[in-house]
Structures are given as structure tokens and as C-alpha cells.
Amino acid sequence: MSKRRFLSKPDLGPFVLDLIGSGARVIAPVRRLERGRDFIEYRQVRDPNDIVLGGPLPVRPLKEIVFPPTETLFRWRQAKSLIEIEESPTSFEETVIVGATPCDAAALEIVDHVMGWDYKDELWFGRRQATAVLAVACTQCDESCFCTAVGLSPQSTRGADWFLTPSKEGFEIEVLTPKGELLLERHDTRCPEASGSPAARASQVADKVQANLKMQPGKIRSWLERHFEDPLWKDIALRCHGCGACAFSCPACHCFDIMDEPEGMEGGSRRRNWDACQPALFTLHGSGHNPRKDQTARFRQRIMHKFNIYPARFGEVLCSGCGRCIRVCAAGMDLIGILSEIGHRAEEAESAL
Amino acid sequence: MGFEPKIVAFVCNWCTYTGADLAGTSRIAMAPNVRIIRLPCTGRIDTLFILKAFERGADGVIVSGCHPADCHYTSGNYHARRRFAVFRELMEFVGIDPLRVTFSWVSASEGGKWAEVVNRATEQVRRLGPFETYPRAGRRVSYERRQDGENAKVRKEYL
Amino acid sequence: MNLYQPHLVCIDQIIEETADTRTLRLSFQNPSIAAEFDFKAGQFGEYSVFGAGECTFCIASPPTRKGYLEASFKVVGKVTRAMRRLNVGDTMGFRGPYGNCFPVEEMKGKNVVFIAGGIGLAPVRCLIWNALDLRDQFNDVTIIYGARSVADLVYKRELDDWGRRSDVRLHQCVDPGGETPDWKGDVCFVPTLVEKVAPSPKDSFAVVCGPPIVITLTLPLLERIGFAPERIYTTLENRMKCGIGKCGRCNVGPVYVCKDGPVFTSAQLKSLPPEY
Amino acid sequence: MQELRDLARKLFQERKIDALLGYECDRRGVRPAFVKAADECDRLIFDQRCVHNLAAYLSPRRSHVVALGRLAVVIKSCDARAVAGLIRENQLKREDVVLIGVRCGGVVLNPDEPGELESRNTAPRCVGCEQREPALADHIVGEPKTAPAGNQDRDARLSEIESMNLDERLGLWVDLLSRCTRCHACRQVCPMCFCERCVADKTLPAWIESSPHSRGNFAWHLTRALHLAGRCVDCGECERACPAEIPLGLLNRKAARIVSARYGYTVTDDPSKPAPIGTYRLDDGQEFME
């Protein structure tokens, strides 16, 4: 079903303005200067000139667009013993993400499993439905990237409605989904049929990423299954500060908390907020009992959830290899190092058999 | 009808509360905008109380206790004085108008002074208007790039 | 209305069980939901007090009794404290039922041994009444229950009722030091009482609920007596928020307690890491 | 470097310590190292990339570190202020830890920063730092160093914000804090945030709302700055740890400016000198009190 189209560089700006003009919220990577350094982050754009395509990975992942850090589940108003509930909308503002990285786009599809495996989370899927993801081939990587190790690549089209491959003159567009088709119909004139053969996809980036980590998720999983208790966990977790920076910057982490917040004097809202498995409070019982009583157990849970529990349930790892957890960690916890150590041990265990 | 500010007063049990009581029993007329919350000592008044009052809809806050050297617990008000001094300036630094918070010493015998503090604070807050700029709406804002002169827009967005 | 929005329920009755434990009888405000509502013994719900939050409890009343549901709670945290402040006629929220259930159908025609400690009687009570309401479909019913002290025994009136019935064997105990002069039951810990009663494993199921210490001691004990691990049931009480397999809080190894549990067999527990 | 390794080895051999907290190279740069035996001491390094403030691991809430036994810690002179803070606030006994001071000529911004120390990449706290070696240490190692070059005005942004009007400032902070997702990395890496249960985690009542909306974020960041006023050792770890790149140090710097102006206090590595909040003088300024 994939269609090839072309968007020239000079047409990118007008295309974005068309999108905004059609009432859509456009989210794109933009540059931000902080503490003397340049960052890229996904933000709503009004001016197409702000958009940075093909730059470095945005500091925070795309998930906050479909899964806001805090969202209202409903509001209530109270008058004595009477409670009135005001529902939260389940239809959402049309959003187009221009320039998602392949790892961020793929992560949305990975998380779809848990959000819909039994009960269907309308808030997640409502936003997913309202959001079109235009991913762009990744042209920059660093020593923390490892998407190729989890079955993705800098050119992976997973989770994207359109996939943009940059060329000299502009972007070659692959239209991948019905949602993408619909978007194309509305902006048909800006995106003519692509001529000639498909643009060559640069493989240097993929090679560089591959050099960072080679991993067989199946082997990692079988090692994890057998090594819940292992001295390795204690060694690794010593360094961990127990903050949630890794989970909060992870495009695939989806744990949350539900909190009530009174507002004013007569009512309030129940909210869902991001949460992470690293702080002790996550599993602390009211009685004071904590099933994961130390950082070792909590850090192990993070690795287990991503590379053992999730694959056992949903058939794939809960990780898109973006490497943000490595970049943000103040204590230098290195997931690539940990995974290669586990891979190494898995090999050893295998050869010992 | 004009704007009637809601003001929360956190007062110490020993001096200001008694002073406020005296103002009442002496039938001193004062603005009816203040709701009093009594605490043991100014030393017990956490700055979070002030923030919580703003979060839940107060337009202004009064913090009041014993004069220096009069603290029932010897030094609670001295400790509080340092804390409030720093908090006040920090608050100003993040853009919260310090005029919305009145700090005062009112002793048990100063019913008249309490009425003055209440009236002055009420007038002050009335002039400032409703404290809608405090980020109390509980909405997460997404901002476009901030440019100079865009603040008015920025402010409107989170209301 | 999204998944996380509760139905409004009304508090019909409040039963003081102990100094810090209460049972609330709740009914749905919306009659069509009340008519539709059904659940199975062992399932749980998310109960909410607006302004305080949500809390997870099993449904303590049996599915055989329609028109209401009951929740028993001990005051420990924010939500339970708020629940304690509520009065008859107040409104709460309820989402559910969630989770799996006890294999009631399999238990029919068999002997059932119920073992509980403290507030752990709540999930078991649901099943006990389920069995007693259909008494002729079950064989012997044995109840072994203990608490820290006589004052901490919950469902006292029902315990008396069960004690009087000829078709129920009830054994009660309180921890040493918790007895009163007129206490007629045993003075020992729950596992000791189980050992003393020594229920026959033949054609039997065992259901064990209680604080972690009761569970960790009683499960191996039952196996020693001769119960098959597949026939010993218990419930896990991990912290939950969503109750529907999303929020990631109740994972024990590959298991989502809220979806795959809360009812587990002793055999299943053995395959899980000790994170409960 | 060799001096450091030799000293560490000697401490292990003389059974003075059970574990040593220092720095080691990793795949991407430098990270904290937990050395548990004499033969592991060759992992230890010290250079301009040793940014981390290892005092954070000394707080008694780190049960897994406490379990290691008697510790030695490699500290720079700025880290010594945090150790002094822990001692001052009775979280640590001076005799319970062996402090290995390293002579430091400044560090870079991030531990994965390649290349030499230049004024471009020098951590802001190092500019103007006059202490080359920590006075608090038991042992001092390393070559004598010169003060780091660099003349950037680290407080330029602070002064710029101070010169704004209230509305502009509020707009700026709402914007900056809108990125906060309340991961609490700023708290977890802070050597002075050692509370058993942080006020932000309390639920009865929830003074600070855990939701990352402006309301919760304002309450959290204001309270954090206030609780660290006169205690913040200016190690910059909160800013470095923030995954949303919020310049949190600004709030701490402002608080430090306030206590310095009002109470003449600057943070010190002398554990016997009391911190300004928690003490008082009868003649403290009260121009803001009615």
C-alpha cells in the first residue's frame, strides 16, 4: 500500500503552514539554547522555520504527546454527600508530528500492546488516533544509540504514518498507513509523485549504531529468566541514585500513578501522572511492607520489565534503543554496557552447557 | 460588584490570635475578607501553607505572630523570620508578587494593629486584583518559543 | 467515560468490625449498573473517596447476594483514613470487578478448608458465604481463623453464626497475649492451629489469606500435610493503581497481579520471584 | 593518578577501609566507581571529567552503600562542602569515613565531555573557585593544579532575570518549569537531600502535588530551593541530572545570594559553622515585617 511522494525543501514551510491552517496542532523538533548548549525538543510550532529535521535526538521522547505527563481522568464537584462527575473528553485535538525520530515513532507502537491488551485505554488510543506521525530517517547517532540491537534501525518505518527520507532537494515520502493516506489526500498538491528510483538510504549511521551494541534479545531474555538472583544486580545498582530520569525520558516506559487533587473548595480532579519503578514509593504498601525493598530490586525490575516481562507478554522488548536513559543518567548507568554484559554472560552460560 | 479578595491569615496562637480576638471583642471595624487559621507559633508556619493557600484560591496571605523577644517558645519567631525573609525573595524571583503576602508582628494587646494589618492587606490585594497569575489551574502548558514581549500571551495560556 | 472513571456508589451501612477496621455496604446509584453488576468470588475493585484517591480491596460480600457489595478495610493510609470519615448516605466511587477468581466450580462437591489471619478473612469470607449460600453443593467446610487479639477478630457476628452451624467446622485462635478471660478458642498463631486441626487433604481445597507471615508459613505446612500445591489458593495484595494491567505497579515477575491474579495457587507462587 | 591508586591500595591493605568510592572510566567517559578490594584499585582515575559529587552516596538513606562497610571517598574541594554539610547535620560522623582529597584545577560540564578543560566547557562552579585542595580531607593526592581559566560571568543569567519585571519572571519560570516531569532526579542526586521521606512524597496531606503541572512544579521547585537555602553546596548536580535541562541551579544560586546578602553566609567546608537557616540573630533584618 506504500505510496512514494516527494516534498521539496522549499515546500516544507508552506506544507507545515497548511497543516496549521487546517486546524492541526503541529509538533516538531525545535532548537533550544540552555546553559550555553543547544538542545532539540519536541514542541508545538507556529513558525516552520523553527523546525530542525534530521538533527540530533530530541532530549525528551515523543510519548508526552500521546501520554501527557499529567492528564485529567475526570473532575468531580461535591455538595455535601452529592458527587457530580464531569467526564474527560475522549476525542482529541488533531495533531501532526513532523519529524519524529524512527525510535520514537516505533516506541508508540511498542506501547500499544500494553495499552490495548485487554482493557483498551481510550485516552492513549484516542490521542494515538488523533495523531499522525511523520517520521524522518535518522542521520545522526552517538555512542548511546542502539536501535539496531532491538530490531529497529535509523530507517525503520515502524509506527510512522509517513516516512520521510531526506535527499538533496527535499524529502522522499513513503505513505504507510490509511491515516497517512488521509493526510496525503488533504495535502496532495504539495506532495507530487516521486520520480526516479527510491532515494538511497544512508547506511553509515546504521553501521555506527550497530558498532555500539550487538544483542540477541532472545538470549538476554533466557538469561534474565534464570538469573533473578544474581550478584550482577547488586553490583550494577550500587551506582543508581533511584531517580526516575531514565524512565521519564524513555519513549517506551509507561507506568503511571493515579492521584486525586482537590481544586478550589468544592471539587477537584483525578489525574494520571507518569511514574517510575525506581523510587521506593512505587511499590510501598500502606502497611510499610515493600516488595522491592532496595535499589537492587528496583533496578532489576526495570531491566526485567523491558527485556523479560514485556517480551514474555507481548512478544517484543519494551525498548526502542534511543539511548536516552544512558544520556540522562547522572550516575553513568549504561544500558548498553549492562546489556552487553548480560549478553556476554548468556553466551558463557550457553557454552557451559 | 467589585472584586473582594480572599485572604488567608496564618497566625500564632499566643499573640496574634489573641490580638485578633481583642480586635473583635473591642468591636473594631475591619475588612471581612480575612479567614484566620490558628497555629501554635510562627515557627510552625511552613511556607508550603502559603503556597497551598494560593493553590486553592487565596488572593492574598497574612502571616502574623509574636513580636521578637515575645515568642511563647522563646525563639520560634526568630527562626520564622529568617525563613520568611528568604522565601519572600525567592517568591519574588519566580514572579510572585510579594505584596500578596503580608508578614507582621501583632501582640495580644494590639487589637488595633491587627485591624490595621487586615485593612491594609485587603486594600493592597484588592488593588492587585484576583491572583489569577498564580499557576493554580493545574494545566500543563505547552509553550512555543518564548520571545520578548510574549509574556502577556504566555500568561493567558495557562489560565 | 474512560476506563478510569468510577461508578458512583452510596454507603448503605457501616459495620464497625474492630477499632481500626470497618465494613462498608455499598450500592450503585445508577439502577441500570446495579442491575448489570456481577462478579465472581475473589475479584477486587478500586474504591475511591473523591479528594483522597483510590484504594484496592477485594469484594468481601459473596456474588450470591445481589444488590450490594461490601468492602472491609483497615485504616492505614490516606484513602482508608478518608473512608473512615464517611457516613451512611455518602458517595464513593467504585471501578470493577477486576482480576481473576477462586475456582468455585471446581470446588463444588469437594471439601474446602478456609484459613485466614486478621483482615485476610475478607476475601475468604466472600468465598465462605458463596459456599454456605450453596451449601448443598459443597462437601465439608472447615474455617480456621486467627487474629492478633480477640478485639482484632473481624466479622464477629458471622463467626458466631458459623460457630453455631452444624455444617461448618470453625476453629479460632488469637496470638498469645491477645486472649480475654472468656475466650474459648485457641491461643496460638494461625499456622500452629492449622497444624493442630490438621485438615485432611483428601478431596480438599485450601484457601489461605492473611498477612505475608501467615502465608509464607502456612503454604509449606499444608503441603507437608499432603495438600497438592495446585489445590492451595491464596491472594496477592500488591500495590495497584489502575487495576487493569496498565500502570505497571503490581508486576511480580512476568505476572500482572491485577490481571493474572489476585488469586494464585501455591504452585504458581513457586514460579514467581519473591516480590510480593 | 598512580598516587591515588597506591594510596587506595594501602588503605585496603591496612584494612582501614572496606570499600572506596572514586571515579573510573567507562564506555562514554567517567562514572562513579565502587572499589571493593586492593587489586581493583587500578581502575581509579581522576581528571577534569570527574564531575560527580560522590558525597551524595554518603547519605544514610543509601542502605546499599552503607552495607559496604567502612568507606573511603575521593573528594574535590567542592565535594568537601557537601561532606561538611552531612557532618554538620548529623548524617555522617567525620571519623566514619576516610576522605581522599584530590587537587583539582576545575572540571568540565559533563563526564562524557571529550578534550581538555577550556573556558568554553568549564563547569560554571569552577570559575572563580579558589580552593585547589580540600582542607577537610585525610589525605591529599595529585599534582598541584592552577585555577581554571575562564572569565564567564556565571551569574549573568541570574542578574538578567533579576532585572525583569514580575510578569516576565513568572512567564519565564512557567515556561522553564513546564518541562519538568517530576522525575525527582534533582533531589536524588543532591548530597544535601537526605530526608527519609521527602515532603514531596508525603500524602497526608499532600503538601506538594505530585502532578507535573505548573501548580505542582512551582510548589516543588520553590520548596526545594528554600530547603536548600544556606545548605546548597553549589555542586551543580541537580542541573546536570535534570533530564529536561531545566536550569535549576538558578534557583539555588538565588537562594545563596539571598542568604549571603542577608546573613553574610557562604557555604563552607567547616562542619562546625552553623548553616543560616536553623539559627538566628536577634538583630536579623525585618524590613519586610509590619
Coordinates of N, CA, C and O in Angstrom, one line a residue, chain A residues 33-36, chain B residues 92-93 146-148 151, chain D residues 153-166 168-170 172-173 176 247 250 254 257:
Chain A
L33 N 18.2 26.8 23.4 CA 19.5 27.1 24.0 C 19.4 27.1 25.5 O 18.6 27.8 26.0
E34 N 20.2 26.3 26.2 CA 20.1 26.3 27.6 C 21.5 26.0 28.2 O 22.1 25.1 27.8
R35 N 21.9 26.8 29.2 CA 23.2 26.6 29.8 C 24.3 26.6 28.7 O 25.2 25.7 28.8
G36 N 24.2 27.4 27.7 CA 25.3 27.5 26.8 C 25.3 26.3 25.8 O 26.3 26.2 25.1
Chain B
E92 N 9.6 36.3 44.9 CA 9.7 37.4 44.0 C 10.5 37.0 42.8 O 10.2 37.4 41.7
F93 N 11.5 36.2 43.0 CA 12.4 35.8 41.9 C 11.7 35.0 40.9 O 12.0 35.1 39.7
R146 N 9.6 31.2 23.7 CA 9.3 32.5 24.3 C 10.1 33.6 23.7 O 11.3 33.5 23.5
Q147 N 9.4 34.6 23.3 CA 10.1 35.8 22.8 C 9.8 36.9 23.6 O 8.8 37.0 24.3
D148 N 10.6 38.0 23.6 CA 10.4 39.1 24.4 C 9.0 39.7 24.0 O 8.6 39.7 22.8
N151 N 5.1 37.7 26.9 CA 4.7 37.3 28.2 C 3.2 37.3 28.4 O 2.6 36.5 29.1
Chain D
D153 N 30.8 35.2 33.2 CA 30.1 35.6 34.4 C 29.0 34.6 34.6 O 28.0 34.6 33.9
R154 N 29.2 33.8 35.6 CA 28.2 32.7 35.7 C 26.9 33.2 36.2 O 25.9 32.5 36.1
D155 N 26.9 34.4 36.8 CA 25.6 34.9 37.3 C 24.9 35.8 36.3 O 24.0 36.5 36.7
A156 N 25.4 35.9 35.1 CA 24.8 36.8 34.2 C 23.3 36.6 34.0 O 22.5 37.5 34.0
R157 N 23.0 35.3 33.9 CA 21.6 34.9 33.6 C 20.7 35.3 34.9 O 19.6 35.8 34.8
L158 N 21.3 35.1 36.0 CA 20.7 35.4 37.3 C 20.4 36.9 37.3 O 19.2 37.3 37.6
S159 N 21.4 37.7 37.0 CA 21.2 39.2 37.0 C 20.2 39.6 36.0 O 19.3 40.5 36.2
E160 N 20.2 38.9 34.9 CA 19.2 39.2 33.8 C 17.8 39.0 34.3 O 16.9 39.8 34.1
I161 N 17.6 37.9 35.0 CA 16.2 37.6 35.5 C 15.8 38.6 36.6 O 14.7 39.0 36.6
E162 N 16.8 38.9 37.4 CA 16.5 39.8 38.5 C 16.1 41.2 37.9 O 15.3 41.9 38.6
S163 N 16.6 41.5 36.7 CA 16.2 42.8 36.2 C 14.9 42.8 35.5 O 14.4 43.8 35.0
M164 N 14.3 41.6 35.3 CA 13.0 41.6 34.7 C 11.9 42.0 35.6 O 12.1 42.1 36.8
N165 N 10.7 42.3 35.0 CA 9.6 42.6 35.9 C 8.9 41.3 36.3 O 9.2 40.3 35.8
L166 N 7.9 41.4 37.3 CA 7.3 40.2 37.9 C 6.7 39.3 36.8 O 6.8 38.1 36.8
E168 N 7.3 39.1 33.6 CA 8.3 38.4 32.8 C 8.9 37.3 33.5 O 9.1 36.2 32.9
R169 N 9.2 37.5 34.8 CA 9.8 36.4 35.5 C 8.9 35.2 35.7 O 9.3 34.1 35.5
L170 N 7.6 35.5 36.0 CA 6.6 34.4 36.1 C 6.5 33.6 34.8 O 6.5 32.4 34.8
L172 N 8.7 33.4 32.5 CA 10.0 32.6 32.3 C 9.9 31.3 33.1 O 10.2 30.3 32.5
W173 N 9.5 31.4 34.3 CA 9.6 30.2 35.2 C 8.5 29.2 34.8 O 8.7 28.0 34.8
L176 N 10.0 27.5 31.8 CA 11.1 26.6 32.1 C 10.5 25.4 32.9 O 10.9 24.2 32.5
P247 N 17.3 24.8 34.1 CA 18.5 25.4 34.8 C 18.1 25.6 36.3 O 17.9 26.7 36.8
L250 N 19.8 28.0 39.0 CA 19.5 29.4 39.1 C 18.7 29.7 40.4 O 19.0 30.7 41.1
K254 N 20.2 31.8 43.5 CA 19.4 33.0 44.0 C 19.3 32.8 45.5 O 19.6 33.8 46.3
R257 N 22.5 33.7 47.1 CA 22.7 35.2 47.1 C 21.9 35.8 48.2 O 22.4 36.7 48.9

